[in-house]
Amino acid sequence: MLKLLRAEFFRVKKFKPFYILLAINLALALINFFDTVGTFRYNPEYNAFYLMRIGMGGGISLLGIYAAVLAGLFIGREYSSGAMRNKVLVGSSRPRIYLSKLIAVAFMCVCVYCVYHLFNFVFGSIFLDWGRLSFSDVLLHFAAGLLMVLSYSAVMTALSMLSRSTVTSLLVGIFCVLVFSFLVTWFEQEIAGSYHMDAVTGEIAFYCDWPEALRKVCAFFDRLIPSGQSVVLCSDAKLNYVHLYACSAGLTAAVSVGGIWLFGRTDLKLSLIHISAPTRLQ
């Protein structure tokens, strides 16, 4: 396992898309920072915590797109070059191969996530403020985003390992992220309902066209999938962090175990690879 991890992180050091996405997310933090600093003078709500929520990915679940790109290109290249099949031929177990890929992808995704928040923690604390939030509140929100990134990594690693195609994993991964982000945003708007005043009694009551049971199912779905968490973490709603942590950890574990099981039964067409022994010179 250690040899596989060393090989993976050696590839990570030379993986150019990783550094490009690091630069992109850092540039995004810089742009959002200067945009927020100008608004903070007139509206204190645009503070460092506001910047932090933007860094969770927004309505398009940007962190999920990052994960799809990193996993698709990093793992897809192993299939296209034949390196994946060669690792199996030399005796590496499939669970170890899968886990080494998952750890490498998760490491890159976490680094891309952290570069934004490290910038915000430093410069947001100096030039802005965190409002009424305590350090523990900020840490809880950061940890929720971190676990969300790990669940994205698990999902995109499984997709790339099982599709065995760079193009397929990229297109399907990005498409699913965008579609689920749209669905979650729509669900959140629908189940939010509205408050109206009764014309007769004058009392304010809550109204929603969706049944209560269906509202709870949709709310659970929005907080289970990483795209839903991205939308929720960007909002200013009160969050149950324990619930978010449990959903992220459970999804990450389930997808990882399922991915390992399916990868162990995937036909890599090893018979197509022919390793010939060197012939003796006469």
PDB file of C-alpha atoms in Angstrom:
ATOM      1  CA  MET A   1       0.000   0.000   0.000  1.00  0.00           C
ATOM      2  CA  LEU A   2       2.820   2.409   0.834  1.00  0.00           C
ATOM      3  CA  LYS A   3       4.434   1.803  -2.556  1.00  0.00           C
ATOM      4  CA  LEU A   4       1.147   2.569  -4.288  1.00  0.00           C
ATOM      5  CA  LEU A   5       0.691   5.749  -2.267  1.00  0.00           C
ATOM      6  CA  ARG A   6       4.227   6.904  -3.020  1.00  0.00           C
ATOM      7  CA  ALA A   7       3.602   6.339  -6.706  1.00  0.00           C
ATOM      8  CA  GLU A   8       0.292   8.217  -6.590  1.00  0.00           C
ATOM      9  CA  PHE A   9       1.705  11.237  -4.779  1.00  0.00           C
ATOM     10  CA  PHE A  10       4.648  11.278  -7.147  1.00  0.00           C
ATOM     11  CA  ARG A  11       2.087  11.643  -9.942  1.00  0.00           C
ATOM     12  CA  VAL A  12       0.239  14.315  -7.952  1.00  0.00           C
ATOM     13  CA  LYS A  13       3.433  16.388  -7.771  1.00  0.00           C
ATOM     14  CA  LYS A  14       3.581  16.416 -11.583  1.00  0.00           C
ATOM     15  CA  PHE A  15      -0.158  16.696 -12.215  1.00  0.00           C
ATOM     16  CA  LYS A  16      -0.604  20.119 -13.849  1.00  0.00           C
ATOM     17  CA  PRO A  17      -4.442  20.346 -13.589  1.00  0.00           C
ATOM     18  CA  PHE A  18      -4.045  20.190  -9.816  1.00  0.00           C
ATOM     19  CA  TYR A  19      -1.913  23.338  -9.755  1.00  0.00           C
ATOM     20  CA  ILE A  20      -4.190  25.060 -12.263  1.00  0.00           C
ATOM     21  CA  LEU A  21      -7.246  24.499 -10.062  1.00  0.00           C
ATOM     22  CA  LEU A  22      -5.294  25.656  -7.005  1.00  0.00           C
ATOM     23  CA  ALA A  23      -4.523  28.897  -8.830  1.00  0.00           C
ATOM     24  CA  ILE A  24      -8.119  29.274 -10.024  1.00  0.00           C
ATOM     25  CA  ASN A  25      -9.608  28.848  -6.555  1.00  0.00           C
ATOM     26  CA  LEU A  26      -7.027  31.210  -5.058  1.00  0.00           C
ATOM     27  CA  ALA A  27      -7.856  33.783  -7.734  1.00  0.00           C
ATOM     28  CA  LEU A  28     -11.544  33.314  -6.940  1.00  0.00           C
ATOM     29  CA  ALA A  29     -10.824  34.005  -3.265  1.00  0.00           C
ATOM     30  CA  LEU A  30      -8.925  37.148  -4.219  1.00  0.00           C
ATOM     31  CA  ILE A  31     -11.719  38.443  -6.485  1.00  0.00           C
ATOM     32  CA  ASN A  32     -14.421  37.734  -3.911  1.00  0.00           C
ATOM     33  CA  PHE A  33     -12.331  39.374  -1.193  1.00  0.00           C
ATOM     34  CA  PHE A  34     -11.888  42.687  -3.003  1.00  0.00           C
ATOM     35  CA  ASP A  35     -15.534  42.673  -4.042  1.00  0.00           C
ATOM     36  CA  THR A  36     -16.652  42.095  -0.446  1.00  0.00           C
ATOM     37  CA  VAL A  37     -14.298  44.657   1.102  1.00  0.00           C
ATOM     38  CA  GLY A  38     -15.956  47.434  -0.894  1.00  0.00           C
ATOM     39  CA  THR A  39     -19.442  46.332   0.187  1.00  0.00           C
ATOM     40  CA  PHE A  40     -18.497  45.701   3.837  1.00  0.00           C
ATOM     41  CA  ARG A  41     -18.224  49.447   4.506  1.00  0.00           C
ATOM     42  CA  TYR A  42     -21.937  49.886   3.791  1.00  0.00           C
ATOM     43  CA  ASN A  43     -23.297  46.490   4.867  1.00  0.00           C
ATOM     44  CA  PRO A  44     -21.579  44.603   7.741  1.00  0.00           C
ATOM     45  CA  GLU A  45     -23.317  41.373   6.702  1.00  0.00           C
ATOM     46  CA  TYR A  46     -20.807  41.086   3.863  1.00  0.00           C
ATOM     47  CA  ASN A  47     -18.034  39.911   6.156  1.00  0.00           C
ATOM     48  CA  ALA A  48     -15.501  37.113   6.325  1.00  0.00           C
ATOM     49  CA  PHE A  49     -18.196  34.516   7.039  1.00  0.00           C
ATOM     50  CA  TYR A  50     -20.040  35.645   3.917  1.00  0.00           C
ATOM     51  CA  LEU A  51     -16.815  35.026   1.975  1.00  0.00           C
ATOM     52  CA  MET A  52     -16.520  31.639   3.608  1.00  0.00           C
ATOM     53  CA  ARG A  53     -20.018  30.628   2.505  1.00  0.00           C
ATOM     54  CA  ILE A  54     -19.222  31.649  -1.078  1.00  0.00           C
ATOM     55  CA  GLY A  55     -16.219  29.327  -0.926  1.00  0.00           C
ATOM     56  CA  MET A  56     -18.512  26.352  -0.392  1.00  0.00           C
ATOM     57  CA  GLY A  57     -19.305  26.290  -4.102  1.00  0.00           C
ATOM     58  CA  GLY A  58     -22.496  28.263  -4.575  1.00  0.00           C
ATOM     59  CA  GLY A  59     -25.503  27.225  -6.622  1.00  0.00           C
ATOM     60  CA  ILE A  60     -23.353  25.467  -9.235  1.00  0.00           C
ATOM     61  CA  SER A  61     -21.457  23.370  -6.649  1.00  0.00           C
ATOM     62  CA  LEU A  62     -18.080  24.501  -7.937  1.00  0.00           C
ATOM     63  CA  LEU A  63     -16.193  22.164  -5.604  1.00  0.00           C
ATOM     64  CA  GLY A  64     -17.980  19.215  -7.207  1.00  0.00           C
ATOM     65  CA  ILE A  65     -16.841  20.385 -10.636  1.00  0.00           C
ATOM     66  CA  TYR A  66     -13.278  20.628  -9.331  1.00  0.00           C
ATOM     67  CA  ALA A  67     -13.521  17.056  -8.004  1.00  0.00           C
ATOM     68  CA  ALA A  68     -14.911  15.773 -11.309  1.00  0.00           C
ATOM     69  CA  VAL A  69     -12.043  17.358 -13.249  1.00  0.00           C
ATOM     70  CA  LEU A  70      -9.317  16.147 -10.880  1.00  0.00           C
ATOM     71  CA  ALA A  71     -10.627  12.584 -10.577  1.00  0.00           C
ATOM     72  CA  GLY A  72     -11.506  12.242 -14.260  1.00  0.00           C
ATOM     73  CA  LEU A  73      -8.143  13.414 -15.586  1.00  0.00           C
ATOM     74  CA  PHE A  74      -6.018  11.806 -12.874  1.00  0.00           C
ATOM     75  CA  ILE A  75      -7.611   8.359 -12.995  1.00  0.00           C
ATOM     76  CA  GLY A  76      -8.600   8.362 -16.662  1.00  0.00           C
ATOM     77  CA  ARG A  77      -4.980   8.719 -17.690  1.00  0.00           C
ATOM     78  CA  GLU A  78      -4.167   5.511 -15.805  1.00  0.00           C
ATOM     79  CA  TYR A  79      -6.654   3.580 -17.923  1.00  0.00           C
ATOM     80  CA  SER A  80      -5.678   5.150 -21.236  1.00  0.00           C
ATOM     81  CA  SER A  81      -1.987   4.424 -20.675  1.00  0.00           C
ATOM     82  CA  GLY A  82      -2.586   0.838 -19.523  1.00  0.00           C
ATOM     83  CA  ALA A  83      -1.013   1.542 -16.124  1.00  0.00           C
ATOM     84  CA  MET A  84      -4.131   0.389 -14.268  1.00  0.00           C
ATOM     85  CA  ARG A  85      -4.064  -3.060 -15.852  1.00  0.00           C
ATOM     86  CA  ASN A  86      -0.327  -3.366 -15.341  1.00  0.00           C
ATOM     87  CA  LYS A  87      -0.727  -2.712 -11.619  1.00  0.00           C
ATOM     88  CA  VAL A  88      -3.160  -5.608 -11.389  1.00  0.00           C
ATOM     89  CA  LEU A  89      -0.858  -7.849 -13.441  1.00  0.00           C
ATOM     90  CA  VAL A  90       2.098  -7.327 -11.112  1.00  0.00           C
ATOM     91  CA  GLY A  91       0.012  -8.456  -8.143  1.00  0.00           C
ATOM     92  CA  SER A  92      -1.360  -5.273  -6.583  1.00  0.00           C
ATOM     93  CA  SER A  93      -4.724  -5.951  -4.969  1.00  0.00           C
ATOM     94  CA  ARG A  94      -7.665  -4.072  -6.360  1.00  0.00           C
ATOM     95  CA  PRO A  95      -8.867  -2.672  -3.004  1.00  0.00           C
ATOM     96  CA  ARG A  96      -5.414  -1.167  -2.410  1.00  0.00           C
ATOM     97  CA  ILE A  97      -5.311   0.285  -5.916  1.00  0.00           C
ATOM     98  CA  TYR A  98      -8.741   1.828  -5.403  1.00  0.00           C
ATOM     99  CA  LEU A  99      -7.886   3.240  -1.975  1.00  0.00           C
ATOM    100  CA  SER A 100      -4.623   4.751  -3.230  1.00  0.00           C
ATOM    101  CA  LYS A 101      -6.538   6.561  -5.992  1.00  0.00           C
ATOM    102  CA  LEU A 102      -9.186   7.725  -3.535  1.00  0.00           C
ATOM    103  CA  ILE A 103      -6.587   9.104  -1.110  1.00  0.00           C
ATOM    104  CA  ALA A 104      -4.739  10.934  -3.891  1.00  0.00           C
ATOM    105  CA  VAL A 105      -7.928  12.485  -5.319  1.00  0.00           C
ATOM    106  CA  ALA A 106      -9.179  13.419  -1.849  1.00  0.00           C
ATOM    107  CA  PHE A 107      -5.838  15.064  -1.048  1.00  0.00           C
ATOM    108  CA  MET A 108      -5.986  17.225  -4.177  1.00  0.00           C
ATOM    109  CA  CYS A 109      -9.618  18.198  -3.602  1.00  0.00           C
ATOM    110  CA  VAL A 110      -8.933  19.132   0.022  1.00  0.00           C
ATOM    111  CA  CYS A 111      -5.954  21.277  -1.011  1.00  0.00           C
ATOM    112  CA  VAL A 112      -8.070  23.136  -3.589  1.00  0.00           C
ATOM    113  CA  TYR A 113     -10.750  23.652  -0.941  1.00  0.00           C
ATOM    114  CA  CYS A 114      -8.329  24.820   1.742  1.00  0.00           C
ATOM    115  CA  VAL A 115      -6.415  27.332  -0.403  1.00  0.00           C
ATOM    116  CA  TYR A 116      -9.549  29.485  -0.632  1.00  0.00           C
ATOM    117  CA  HIS A 117     -10.319  29.339   3.080  1.00  0.00           C
ATOM    118  CA  LEU A 118      -6.724  29.821   4.175  1.00  0.00           C
ATOM    119  CA  PHE A 119      -6.679  33.076   2.218  1.00  0.00           C
ATOM    120  CA  ASN A 120     -10.013  34.085   3.726  1.00  0.00           C
ATOM    121  CA  PHE A 121      -8.987  33.191   7.286  1.00  0.00           C
ATOM    122  CA  VAL A 122      -5.901  35.397   7.032  1.00  0.00           C
ATOM    123  CA  PHE A 123      -7.088  38.414   5.078  1.00  0.00           C
ATOM    124  CA  GLY A 124     -10.740  38.177   6.078  1.00  0.00           C
ATOM    125  CA  SER A 125      -9.752  38.297   9.737  1.00  0.00           C
ATOM    126  CA  ILE A 126      -7.486  41.304   9.156  1.00  0.00           C
ATOM    127  CA  PHE A 127      -9.626  43.511   6.919  1.00  0.00           C
ATOM    128  CA  LEU A 128     -13.129  42.218   7.707  1.00  0.00           C
ATOM    129  CA  ASP A 129     -14.688  40.488  10.710  1.00  0.00           C
ATOM    130  CA  TRP A 130     -16.675  37.351  11.479  1.00  0.00           C
ATOM    131  CA  GLY A 131     -19.732  39.125  12.825  1.00  0.00           C
ATOM    132  CA  ARG A 132     -21.177  37.572  15.963  1.00  0.00           C
ATOM    133  CA  LEU A 133     -19.747  34.146  15.203  1.00  0.00           C
ATOM    134  CA  SER A 134     -17.313  32.493  17.553  1.00  0.00           C
ATOM    135  CA  PHE A 135     -14.256  30.563  16.435  1.00  0.00           C
ATOM    136  CA  SER A 136     -16.073  27.290  17.103  1.00  0.00           C
ATOM    137  CA  ASP A 137     -18.944  28.345  14.797  1.00  0.00           C
ATOM    138  CA  VAL A 138     -16.502  29.102  11.991  1.00  0.00           C
ATOM    139  CA  LEU A 139     -14.681  25.819  12.593  1.00  0.00           C
ATOM    140  CA  LEU A 140     -17.943  23.838  12.481  1.00  0.00           C
ATOM    141  CA  HIS A 141     -18.841  25.390   9.121  1.00  0.00           C
ATOM    142  CA  PHE A 142     -15.348  24.753   7.758  1.00  0.00           C
ATOM    143  CA  ALA A 143     -15.466  21.111   8.889  1.00  0.00           C
ATOM    144  CA  ALA A 144     -18.859  20.631   7.215  1.00  0.00           C
ATOM    145  CA  GLY A 145     -17.391  21.894   3.943  1.00  0.00           C
ATOM    146  CA  LEU A 146     -14.339  19.672   4.365  1.00  0.00           C
ATOM    147  CA  LEU A 147     -16.458  16.555   4.821  1.00  0.00           C
ATOM    148  CA  MET A 148     -18.543  17.623   1.830  1.00  0.00           C
ATOM    149  CA  VAL A 149     -15.359  17.753  -0.270  1.00  0.00           C
ATOM    150  CA  LEU A 150     -14.402  14.261   0.886  1.00  0.00           C
ATOM    151  CA  SER A 151     -17.802  12.939  -0.179  1.00  0.00           C
ATOM    152  CA  TYR A 152     -17.363  14.634  -3.568  1.00  0.00           C
ATOM    153  CA  SER A 153     -13.961  12.943  -3.847  1.00  0.00           C
ATOM    154  CA  ALA A 154     -15.444   9.532  -3.075  1.00  0.00           C
ATOM    155  CA  VAL A 155     -18.253   9.929  -5.622  1.00  0.00           C
ATOM    156  CA  MET A 156     -16.006  11.195  -8.424  1.00  0.00           C
ATOM    157  CA  THR A 157     -13.338   8.567  -7.724  1.00  0.00           C
ATOM    158  CA  ALA A 158     -15.965   5.816  -7.959  1.00  0.00           C
ATOM    159  CA  LEU A 159     -17.303   7.281 -11.201  1.00  0.00           C
ATOM    160  CA  SER A 160     -13.834   7.494 -12.748  1.00  0.00           C
ATOM    161  CA  MET A 161     -12.695   4.057 -11.572  1.00  0.00           C
ATOM    162  CA  LEU A 162     -15.827   2.328 -12.831  1.00  0.00           C
ATOM    163  CA  SER A 163     -16.345   4.234 -16.093  1.00  0.00           C
ATOM    164  CA  ARG A 164     -12.688   3.713 -17.123  1.00  0.00           C
ATOM    165  CA  SER A 165     -12.981   6.707 -19.433  1.00  0.00           C
ATOM    166  CA  THR A 166     -11.713  10.248 -18.955  1.00  0.00           C
ATOM    167  CA  VAL A 167     -14.351  11.810 -21.201  1.00  0.00           C
ATOM    168  CA  THR A 168     -17.233   9.824 -19.701  1.00  0.00           C
ATOM    169  CA  SER A 169     -16.279  10.553 -16.099  1.00  0.00           C
ATOM    170  CA  LEU A 170     -15.765  14.257 -16.835  1.00  0.00           C
ATOM    171  CA  LEU A 171     -19.031  14.756 -18.717  1.00  0.00           C
ATOM    172  CA  VAL A 172     -21.175  12.623 -16.423  1.00  0.00           C
ATOM    173  CA  GLY A 173     -19.578  14.034 -13.278  1.00  0.00           C
ATOM    174  CA  ILE A 174     -19.996  17.698 -14.226  1.00  0.00           C
ATOM    175  CA  PHE A 175     -23.482  17.094 -15.639  1.00  0.00           C
ATOM    176  CA  CYS A 176     -24.668  15.360 -12.460  1.00  0.00           C
ATOM    177  CA  VAL A 177     -23.216  18.105 -10.255  1.00  0.00           C
ATOM    178  CA  LEU A 178     -25.045  20.824 -12.190  1.00  0.00           C
ATOM    179  CA  VAL A 179     -28.333  18.906 -12.406  1.00  0.00           C
ATOM    180  CA  PHE A 180     -28.394  18.036  -8.706  1.00  0.00           C
ATOM    181  CA  SER A 181     -27.483  21.620  -7.803  1.00  0.00           C
ATOM    182  CA  PHE A 182     -30.454  22.853  -9.822  1.00  0.00           C
ATOM    183  CA  LEU A 183     -32.780  20.275  -8.251  1.00  0.00           C
ATOM    184  CA  VAL A 184     -31.633  21.098  -4.730  1.00  0.00           C
ATOM    185  CA  THR A 185     -32.093  24.836  -5.297  1.00  0.00           C
ATOM    186  CA  TRP A 186     -35.586  24.174  -6.633  1.00  0.00           C
ATOM    187  CA  PHE A 187     -36.437  21.853  -3.739  1.00  0.00           C
ATOM    188  CA  GLU A 188     -35.250  24.414  -1.192  1.00  0.00           C
ATOM    189  CA  GLN A 189     -37.452  27.095  -2.744  1.00  0.00           C
ATOM    190  CA  GLU A 190     -40.478  24.813  -2.921  1.00  0.00           C
ATOM    191  CA  ILE A 191     -40.332  23.414   0.605  1.00  0.00           C
ATOM    192  CA  ALA A 192     -39.560  26.818   2.112  1.00  0.00           C
ATOM    193  CA  GLY A 193     -43.203  27.818   1.781  1.00  0.00           C
ATOM    194  CA  SER A 194     -44.384  31.244   2.875  1.00  0.00           C
ATOM    195  CA  TYR A 195     -46.131  33.021   5.710  1.00  0.00           C
ATOM    196  CA  HIS A 196     -49.475  34.736   5.166  1.00  0.00           C
ATOM    197  CA  MET A 197     -51.801  36.671   7.388  1.00  0.00           C
ATOM    198  CA  ASP A 198     -55.331  35.365   7.728  1.00  0.00           C
ATOM    199  CA  ALA A 199     -57.731  38.096   6.620  1.00  0.00           C
ATOM    200  CA  VAL A 200     -60.330  37.065   9.210  1.00  0.00           C
ATOM    201  CA  THR A 201     -58.363  36.229  12.338  1.00  0.00           C
ATOM    202  CA  GLY A 202     -55.287  38.340  11.598  1.00  0.00           C
ATOM    203  CA  GLU A 203     -53.011  35.464  12.586  1.00  0.00           C
ATOM    204  CA  ILE A 204     -49.876  34.670  10.610  1.00  0.00           C
ATOM    205  CA  ALA A 205     -49.779  31.087   9.389  1.00  0.00           C
ATOM    206  CA  PHE A 206     -47.323  28.999   7.368  1.00  0.00           C
ATOM    207  CA  TYR A 207     -48.456  27.695   3.987  1.00  0.00           C
ATOM    208  CA  CYS A 208     -46.809  25.172   1.672  1.00  0.00           C
ATOM    209  CA  ASP A 209     -48.282  23.160  -1.192  1.00  0.00           C
ATOM    210  CA  TRP A 210     -46.089  20.155  -0.393  1.00  0.00           C
ATOM    211  CA  PRO A 211     -47.161  17.606   2.264  1.00  0.00           C
ATOM    212  CA  GLU A 212     -45.112  17.664   5.452  1.00  0.00           C
ATOM    213  CA  ALA A 213     -43.726  14.142   4.901  1.00  0.00           C
ATOM    214  CA  LEU A 214     -42.533  15.033   1.400  1.00  0.00           C
ATOM    215  CA  ARG A 215     -40.942  18.246   2.703  1.00  0.00           C
ATOM    216  CA  LYS A 216     -38.921  16.228   5.226  1.00  0.00           C
ATOM    217  CA  VAL A 217     -37.799  13.747   2.550  1.00  0.00           C
ATOM    218  CA  CYS A 218     -36.639  16.578   0.268  1.00  0.00           C
ATOM    219  CA  ALA A 219     -34.865  18.345   3.139  1.00  0.00           C
ATOM    220  CA  PHE A 220     -33.032  15.104   4.013  1.00  0.00           C
ATOM    221  CA  PHE A 221     -32.079  14.578   0.356  1.00  0.00           C
ATOM    222  CA  ASP A 222     -30.742  18.142   0.115  1.00  0.00           C
ATOM    223  CA  ARG A 223     -28.446  17.530   3.069  1.00  0.00           C
ATOM    224  CA  LEU A 224     -27.401  14.014   2.078  1.00  0.00           C
ATOM    225  CA  ILE A 225     -25.822  14.630  -1.325  1.00  0.00           C
ATOM    226  CA  PRO A 226     -22.769  16.913  -1.576  1.00  0.00           C
ATOM    227  CA  SER A 227     -24.391  19.186  -4.168  1.00  0.00           C
ATOM    228  CA  GLY A 228     -27.218  19.772  -1.730  1.00  0.00           C
ATOM    229  CA  GLN A 229     -24.804  20.513   1.081  1.00  0.00           C
ATOM    230  CA  SER A 230     -22.999  22.996  -1.142  1.00  0.00           C
ATOM    231  CA  VAL A 231     -26.221  24.949  -1.656  1.00  0.00           C
ATOM    232  CA  VAL A 232     -27.203  24.708   2.007  1.00  0.00           C
ATOM    233  CA  LEU A 233     -23.770  25.743   3.310  1.00  0.00           C
ATOM    234  CA  CYS A 234     -23.851  28.821   1.086  1.00  0.00           C
ATOM    235  CA  SER A 235     -27.134  29.955   2.594  1.00  0.00           C
ATOM    236  CA  ASP A 236     -27.573  31.823   5.847  1.00  0.00           C
ATOM    237  CA  ALA A 237     -29.968  29.229   7.256  1.00  0.00           C
ATOM    238  CA  LYS A 238     -29.407  27.657  10.655  1.00  0.00           C
ATOM    239  CA  LEU A 239     -27.747  24.287  10.158  1.00  0.00           C
ATOM    240  CA  ASN A 240     -27.640  21.044  12.096  1.00  0.00           C
ATOM    241  CA  TYR A 241     -23.930  20.323  11.740  1.00  0.00           C
ATOM    242  CA  VAL A 242     -24.144  16.889  13.352  1.00  0.00           C
ATOM    243  CA  HIS A 243     -26.686  15.894  10.714  1.00  0.00           C
ATOM    244  CA  LEU A 244     -24.458  17.235   7.922  1.00  0.00           C
ATOM    245  CA  TYR A 245     -21.403  15.427   9.298  1.00  0.00           C
ATOM    246  CA  ALA A 246     -23.300  12.144   9.530  1.00  0.00           C
ATOM    247  CA  CYS A 247     -24.659  12.464   5.983  1.00  0.00           C
ATOM    248  CA  SER A 248     -21.223  13.239   4.519  1.00  0.00           C
ATOM    249  CA  ALA A 249     -19.450  10.489   6.442  1.00  0.00           C
ATOM    250  CA  GLY A 250     -22.139   7.937   5.641  1.00  0.00           C
ATOM    251  CA  LEU A 251     -22.187   8.773   1.934  1.00  0.00           C
ATOM    252  CA  THR A 252     -18.383   8.725   1.712  1.00  0.00           C
ATOM    253  CA  ALA A 253     -18.170   5.329   3.417  1.00  0.00           C
ATOM    254  CA  ALA A 254     -21.016   3.797   1.384  1.00  0.00           C
ATOM    255  CA  VAL A 255     -19.686   5.019  -1.978  1.00  0.00           C
ATOM    256  CA  SER A 256     -16.126   3.949  -1.133  1.00  0.00           C
ATOM    257  CA  VAL A 257     -17.137   0.447  -0.032  1.00  0.00           C
ATOM    258  CA  GLY A 258     -19.441   0.058  -3.026  1.00  0.00           C
ATOM    259  CA  GLY A 259     -16.785   1.364  -5.394  1.00  0.00           C
ATOM    260  CA  ILE A 260     -14.181  -1.069  -4.076  1.00  0.00           C
ATOM    261  CA  TRP A 261     -16.625  -3.963  -4.384  1.00  0.00           C
ATOM    262  CA  LEU A 262     -17.596  -3.079  -7.956  1.00  0.00           C
ATOM    263  CA  PHE A 263     -14.014  -2.367  -9.014  1.00  0.00           C
ATOM    264  CA  GLY A 264     -13.021  -5.816  -7.764  1.00  0.00           C
ATOM    265  CA  ARG A 265     -15.500  -7.301 -10.234  1.00  0.00           C
ATOM    266  CA  THR A 266     -14.678  -5.037 -13.167  1.00  0.00           C
ATOM    267  CA  ASP A 267     -13.238  -6.711 -16.228  1.00  0.00           C
ATOM    268  CA  LEU A 268     -10.029  -4.864 -17.095  1.00  0.00           C
ATOM    269  CA  LYS A 269      -9.438  -7.141 -20.118  1.00  0.00           C
ATOM    270  CA  LEU A 270      -6.103  -8.309 -18.824  1.00  0.00           C
ATOM    271  CA  SER A 271      -5.904 -10.890 -21.592  1.00  0.00           C
ATOM    272  CA  LEU A 272      -5.305  -8.092 -24.094  1.00  0.00           C
ATOM    273  CA  ILE A 273      -1.967  -7.337 -22.460  1.00  0.00           C
ATOM    274  CA  HIS A 274       0.806  -9.618 -23.544  1.00  0.00           C
ATOM    275  CA  ILE A 275       4.096  -9.536 -21.703  1.00  0.00           C
ATOM    276  CA  SER A 276       6.615 -11.503 -23.655  1.00  0.00           C
ATOM    277  CA  ALA A 277       9.692 -13.010 -22.067  1.00  0.00           C
ATOM    278  CA  PRO A 278      13.049 -11.973 -23.512  1.00  0.00           C
ATOM    279  CA  THR A 279      14.339 -14.423 -26.122  1.00  0.00           C
ATOM    280  CA  ARG A 280      17.749 -15.958 -25.773  1.00  0.00           C
ATOM    281  CA  LEU A 281      20.203 -14.977 -28.467  1.00  0.00           C
ATOM    282  CA  GLN A 282      21.495 -17.895 -30.467  1.00  0.00           C
TER     283      GLN A 282
END
